[in-house]
PDB file of C-alpha atoms in Angstrom:
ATOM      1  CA  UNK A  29       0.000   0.000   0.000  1.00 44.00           C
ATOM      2  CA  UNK A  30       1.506   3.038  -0.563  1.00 47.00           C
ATOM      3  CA  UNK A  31       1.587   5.674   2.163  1.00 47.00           C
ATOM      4  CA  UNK A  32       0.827   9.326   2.081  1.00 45.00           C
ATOM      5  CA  UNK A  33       3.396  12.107   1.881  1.00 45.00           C
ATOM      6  CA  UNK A  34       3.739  13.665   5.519  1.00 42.00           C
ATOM      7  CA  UNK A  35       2.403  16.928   4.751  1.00 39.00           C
ATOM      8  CA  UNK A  36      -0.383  16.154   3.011  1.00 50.00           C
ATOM      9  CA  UNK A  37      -2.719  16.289   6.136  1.00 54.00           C
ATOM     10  CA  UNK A  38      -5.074  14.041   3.992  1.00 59.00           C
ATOM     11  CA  UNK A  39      -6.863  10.929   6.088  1.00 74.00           C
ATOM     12  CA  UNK A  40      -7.928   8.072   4.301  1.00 80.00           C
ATOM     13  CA  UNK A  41     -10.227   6.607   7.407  1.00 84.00           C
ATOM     14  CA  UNK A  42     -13.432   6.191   5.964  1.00 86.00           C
ATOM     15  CA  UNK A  43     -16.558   7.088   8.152  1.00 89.00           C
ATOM     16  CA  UNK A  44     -18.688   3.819   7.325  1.00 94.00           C
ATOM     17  CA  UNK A  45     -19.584   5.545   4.031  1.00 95.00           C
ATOM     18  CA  UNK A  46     -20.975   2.847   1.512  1.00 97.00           C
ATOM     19  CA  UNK A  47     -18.273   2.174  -1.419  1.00 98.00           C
ATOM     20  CA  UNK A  48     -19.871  -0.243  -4.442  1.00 98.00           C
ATOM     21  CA  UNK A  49     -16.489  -1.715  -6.066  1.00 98.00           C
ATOM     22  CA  UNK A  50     -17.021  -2.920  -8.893  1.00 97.00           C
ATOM     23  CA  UNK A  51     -13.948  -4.927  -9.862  1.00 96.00           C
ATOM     24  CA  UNK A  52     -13.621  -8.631 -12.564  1.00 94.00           C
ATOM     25  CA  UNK A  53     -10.020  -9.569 -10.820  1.00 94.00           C
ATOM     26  CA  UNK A  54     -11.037 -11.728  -8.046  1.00 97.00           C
ATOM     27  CA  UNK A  55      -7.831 -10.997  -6.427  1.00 97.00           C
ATOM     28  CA  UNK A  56      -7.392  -7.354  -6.879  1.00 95.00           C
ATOM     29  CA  UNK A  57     -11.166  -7.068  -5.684  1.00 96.00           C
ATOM     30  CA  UNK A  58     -10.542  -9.171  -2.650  1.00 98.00           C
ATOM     31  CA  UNK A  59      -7.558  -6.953  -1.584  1.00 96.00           C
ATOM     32  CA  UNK A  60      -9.538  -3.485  -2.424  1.00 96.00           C
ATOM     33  CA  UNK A  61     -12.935  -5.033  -0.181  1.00 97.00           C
ATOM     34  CA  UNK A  62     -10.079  -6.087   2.958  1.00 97.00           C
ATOM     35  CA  UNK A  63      -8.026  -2.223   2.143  1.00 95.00           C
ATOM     36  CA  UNK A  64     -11.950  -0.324   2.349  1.00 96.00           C
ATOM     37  CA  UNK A  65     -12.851  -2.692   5.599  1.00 96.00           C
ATOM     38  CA  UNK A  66      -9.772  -2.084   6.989  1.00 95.00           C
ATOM     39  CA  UNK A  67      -9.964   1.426   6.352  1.00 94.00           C
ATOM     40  CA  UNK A  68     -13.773   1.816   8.159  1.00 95.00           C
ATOM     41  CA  UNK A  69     -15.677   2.090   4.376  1.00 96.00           C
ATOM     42  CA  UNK A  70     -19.069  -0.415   4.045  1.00 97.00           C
ATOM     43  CA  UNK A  71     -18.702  -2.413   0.863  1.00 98.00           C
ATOM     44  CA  UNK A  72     -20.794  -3.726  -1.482  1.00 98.00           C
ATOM     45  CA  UNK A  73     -18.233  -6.280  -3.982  1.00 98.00           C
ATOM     46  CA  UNK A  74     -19.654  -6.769  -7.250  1.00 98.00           C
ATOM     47  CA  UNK A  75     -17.389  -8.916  -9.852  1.00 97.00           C
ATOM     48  CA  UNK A  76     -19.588  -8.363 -12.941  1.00 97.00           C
ATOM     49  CA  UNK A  77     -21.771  -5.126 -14.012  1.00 96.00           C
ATOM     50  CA  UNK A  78     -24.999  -7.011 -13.501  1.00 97.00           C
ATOM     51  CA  UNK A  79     -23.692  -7.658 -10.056  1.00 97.00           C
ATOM     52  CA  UNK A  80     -22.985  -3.790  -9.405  1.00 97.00           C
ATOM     53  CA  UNK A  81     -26.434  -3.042 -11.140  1.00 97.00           C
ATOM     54  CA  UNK A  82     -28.025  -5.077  -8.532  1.00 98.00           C
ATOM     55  CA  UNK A  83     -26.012  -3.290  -5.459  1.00 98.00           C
ATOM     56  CA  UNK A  84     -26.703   0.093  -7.048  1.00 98.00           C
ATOM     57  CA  UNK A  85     -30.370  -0.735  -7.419  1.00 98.00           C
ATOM     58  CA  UNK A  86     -30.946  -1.810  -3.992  1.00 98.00           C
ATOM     59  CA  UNK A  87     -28.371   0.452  -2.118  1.00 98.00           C
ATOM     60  CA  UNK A  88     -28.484   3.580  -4.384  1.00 97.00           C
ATOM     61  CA  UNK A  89     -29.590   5.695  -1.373  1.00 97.00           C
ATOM     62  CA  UNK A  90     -26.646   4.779   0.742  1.00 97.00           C
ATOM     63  CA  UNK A  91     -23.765   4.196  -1.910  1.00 98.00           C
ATOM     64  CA  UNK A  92     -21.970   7.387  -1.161  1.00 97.00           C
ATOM     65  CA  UNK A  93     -18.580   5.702  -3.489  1.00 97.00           C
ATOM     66  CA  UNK A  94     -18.374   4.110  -6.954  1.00 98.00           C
ATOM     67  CA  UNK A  95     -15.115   2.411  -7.805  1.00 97.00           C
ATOM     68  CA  UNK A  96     -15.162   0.717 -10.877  1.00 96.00           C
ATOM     69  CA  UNK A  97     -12.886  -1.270 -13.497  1.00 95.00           C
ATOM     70  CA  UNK A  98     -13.861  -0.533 -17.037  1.00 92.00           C
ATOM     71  CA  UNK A  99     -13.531  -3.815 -18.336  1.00 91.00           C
ATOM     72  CA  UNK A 100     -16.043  -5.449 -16.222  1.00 89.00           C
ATOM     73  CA  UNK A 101     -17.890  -8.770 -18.053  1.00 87.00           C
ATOM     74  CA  UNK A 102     -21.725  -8.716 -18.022  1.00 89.00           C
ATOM     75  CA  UNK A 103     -24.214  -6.438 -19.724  1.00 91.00           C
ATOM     76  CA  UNK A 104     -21.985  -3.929 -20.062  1.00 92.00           C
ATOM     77  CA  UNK A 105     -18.405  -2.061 -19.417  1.00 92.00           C
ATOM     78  CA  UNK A 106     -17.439  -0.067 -16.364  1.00 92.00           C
ATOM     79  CA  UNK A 107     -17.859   3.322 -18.216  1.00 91.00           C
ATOM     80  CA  UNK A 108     -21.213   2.738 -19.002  1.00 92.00           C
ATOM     81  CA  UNK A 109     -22.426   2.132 -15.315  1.00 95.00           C
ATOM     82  CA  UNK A 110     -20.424   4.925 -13.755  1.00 95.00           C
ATOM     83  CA  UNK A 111     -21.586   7.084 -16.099  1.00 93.00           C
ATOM     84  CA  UNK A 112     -25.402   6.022 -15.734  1.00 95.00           C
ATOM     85  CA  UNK A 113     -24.758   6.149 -11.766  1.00 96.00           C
ATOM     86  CA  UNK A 114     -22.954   9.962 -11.524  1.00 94.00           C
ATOM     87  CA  UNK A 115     -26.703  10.959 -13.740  1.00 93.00           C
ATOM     88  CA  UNK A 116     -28.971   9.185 -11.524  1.00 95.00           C
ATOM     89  CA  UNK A 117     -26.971  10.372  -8.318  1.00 95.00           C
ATOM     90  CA  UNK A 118     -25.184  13.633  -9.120  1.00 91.00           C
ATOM     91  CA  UNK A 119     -22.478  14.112  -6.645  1.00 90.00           C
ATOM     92  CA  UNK A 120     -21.714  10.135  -5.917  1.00 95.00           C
ATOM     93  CA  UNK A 121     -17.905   9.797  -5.470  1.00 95.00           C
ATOM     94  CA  UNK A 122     -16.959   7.834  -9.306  1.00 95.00           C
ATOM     95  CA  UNK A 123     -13.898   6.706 -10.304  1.00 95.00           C
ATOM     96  CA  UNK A 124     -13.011   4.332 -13.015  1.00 95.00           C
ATOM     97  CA  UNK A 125      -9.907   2.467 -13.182  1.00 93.00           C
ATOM     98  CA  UNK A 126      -8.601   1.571 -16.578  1.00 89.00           C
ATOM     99  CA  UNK A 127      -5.405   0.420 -18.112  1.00 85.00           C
ATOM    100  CA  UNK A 128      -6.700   0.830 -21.811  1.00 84.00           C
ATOM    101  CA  UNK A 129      -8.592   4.357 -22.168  1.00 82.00           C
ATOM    102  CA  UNK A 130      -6.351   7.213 -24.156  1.00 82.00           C
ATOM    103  CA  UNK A 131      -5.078  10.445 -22.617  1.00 84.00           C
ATOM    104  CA  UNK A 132      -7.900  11.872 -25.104  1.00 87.00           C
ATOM    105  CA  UNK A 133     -10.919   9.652 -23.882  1.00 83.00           C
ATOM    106  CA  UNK A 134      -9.270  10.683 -19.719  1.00 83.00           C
ATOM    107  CA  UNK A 135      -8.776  14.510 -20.750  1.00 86.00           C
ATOM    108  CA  UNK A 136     -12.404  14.055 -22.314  1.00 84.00           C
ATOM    109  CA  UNK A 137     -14.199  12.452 -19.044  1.00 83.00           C
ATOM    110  CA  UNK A 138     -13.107  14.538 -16.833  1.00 82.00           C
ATOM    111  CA  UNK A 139     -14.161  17.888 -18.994  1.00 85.00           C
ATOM    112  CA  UNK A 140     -17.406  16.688 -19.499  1.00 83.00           C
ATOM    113  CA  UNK A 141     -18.412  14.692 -16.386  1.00 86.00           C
ATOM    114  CA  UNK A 142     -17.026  14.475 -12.254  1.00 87.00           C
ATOM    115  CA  UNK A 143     -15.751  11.177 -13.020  1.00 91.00           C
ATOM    116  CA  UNK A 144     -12.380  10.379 -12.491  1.00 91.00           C
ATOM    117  CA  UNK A 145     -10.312   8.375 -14.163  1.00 90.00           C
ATOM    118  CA  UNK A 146      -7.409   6.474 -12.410  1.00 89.00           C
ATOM    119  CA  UNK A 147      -4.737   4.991 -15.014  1.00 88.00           C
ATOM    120  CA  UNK A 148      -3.938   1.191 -14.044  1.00 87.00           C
ATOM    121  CA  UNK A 149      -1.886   0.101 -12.143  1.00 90.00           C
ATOM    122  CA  UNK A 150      -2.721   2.337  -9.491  1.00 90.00           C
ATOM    123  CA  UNK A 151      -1.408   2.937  -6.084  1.00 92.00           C
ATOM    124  CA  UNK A 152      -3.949   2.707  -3.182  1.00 90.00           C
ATOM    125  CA  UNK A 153      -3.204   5.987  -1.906  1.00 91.00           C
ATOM    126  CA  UNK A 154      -4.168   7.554  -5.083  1.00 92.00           C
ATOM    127  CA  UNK A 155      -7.558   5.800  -4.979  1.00 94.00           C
ATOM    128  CA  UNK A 156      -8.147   6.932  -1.951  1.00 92.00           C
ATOM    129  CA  UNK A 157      -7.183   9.984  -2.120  1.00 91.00           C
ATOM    130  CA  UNK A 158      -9.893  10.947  -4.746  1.00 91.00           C
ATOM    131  CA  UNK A 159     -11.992   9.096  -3.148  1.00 94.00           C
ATOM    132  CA  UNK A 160     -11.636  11.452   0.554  1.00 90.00           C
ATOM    133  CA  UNK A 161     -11.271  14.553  -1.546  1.00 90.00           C
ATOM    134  CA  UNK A 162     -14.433  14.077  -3.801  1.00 91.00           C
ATOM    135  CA  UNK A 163     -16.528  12.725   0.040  1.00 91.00           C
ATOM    136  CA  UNK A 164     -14.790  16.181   0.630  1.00 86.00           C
ATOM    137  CA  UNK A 165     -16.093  18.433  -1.697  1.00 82.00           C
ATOM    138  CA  UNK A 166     -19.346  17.545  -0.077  1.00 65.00           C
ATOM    139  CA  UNK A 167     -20.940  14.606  -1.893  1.00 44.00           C
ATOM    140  CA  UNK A 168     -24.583  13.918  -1.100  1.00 45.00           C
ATOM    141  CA  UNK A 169     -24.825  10.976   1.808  1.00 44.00           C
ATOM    142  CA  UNK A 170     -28.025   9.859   0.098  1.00 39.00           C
TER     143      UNK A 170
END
């Protein structure tokens, strides 16, 4: 994991806010659920986008945090959701991780939408920094 620079002042302690991670690796997934327990988040694991669809669907109140991959198998790709999810909930925390989108496609998300877009392979205290300063800016809590 890596660790913050010392004069940051930036926590990454969650306060039981509800993260949906929405992740196809069942190992990278496993280690992101442990890193957002460990760190006081409640998550909601989904390995597929029909399995996110269902979290968001029944949760959508709560989910205060969308992390997603954008290659996700199911109905549809990680894009697609995140995007669908920051319309119906303006001000949910999104980020999707990617390892194949083009600096023109990033530039182009993050003009047009709040998503963020976090270039794989990522270092956890990246994610979660965007993830403390968007819960910052004042995101809804449902």
């Amino acid at each position: 994991m890596n660790h913050p620079p010392a004069t940051t002042g930036l926590t990454l302690q969650g306060n039981r806010e509800t993260v949906l991670v929405m992740e196809d690796d069942d190992h990278l997934r496993a280690m992101l659920v442990r890193t957002f327990e460990r760190l006081n988040y409640h998550v909601l694991p989904a390995s597929n986008s029909n399995e996110g669809l269902r979290h968001w669907t029944a949760h959508r109140d709560s989910i205060r945090v969308v992390v997603s991959d954008n290659e996700l198998g199911g109905m549809c790709d990680g894009w697609t959701l995140v995007r669908q999810f920051s319309e119906e909930k303006p001000g949910v925390v999104a980020i999707l991780a990617s390892g194949s989108l083009t600096r023109s496609q990033i530039d182009m998300m993050h003009r047009t939408t709040s998503i963020r877009c976090l270039p794989k392979p990522y270092g956890l205290y990246d994610l979660f920094s965007l993830i403390r300063e968007g819960l910052k800016k004042g995101a809804p809590g449902g």
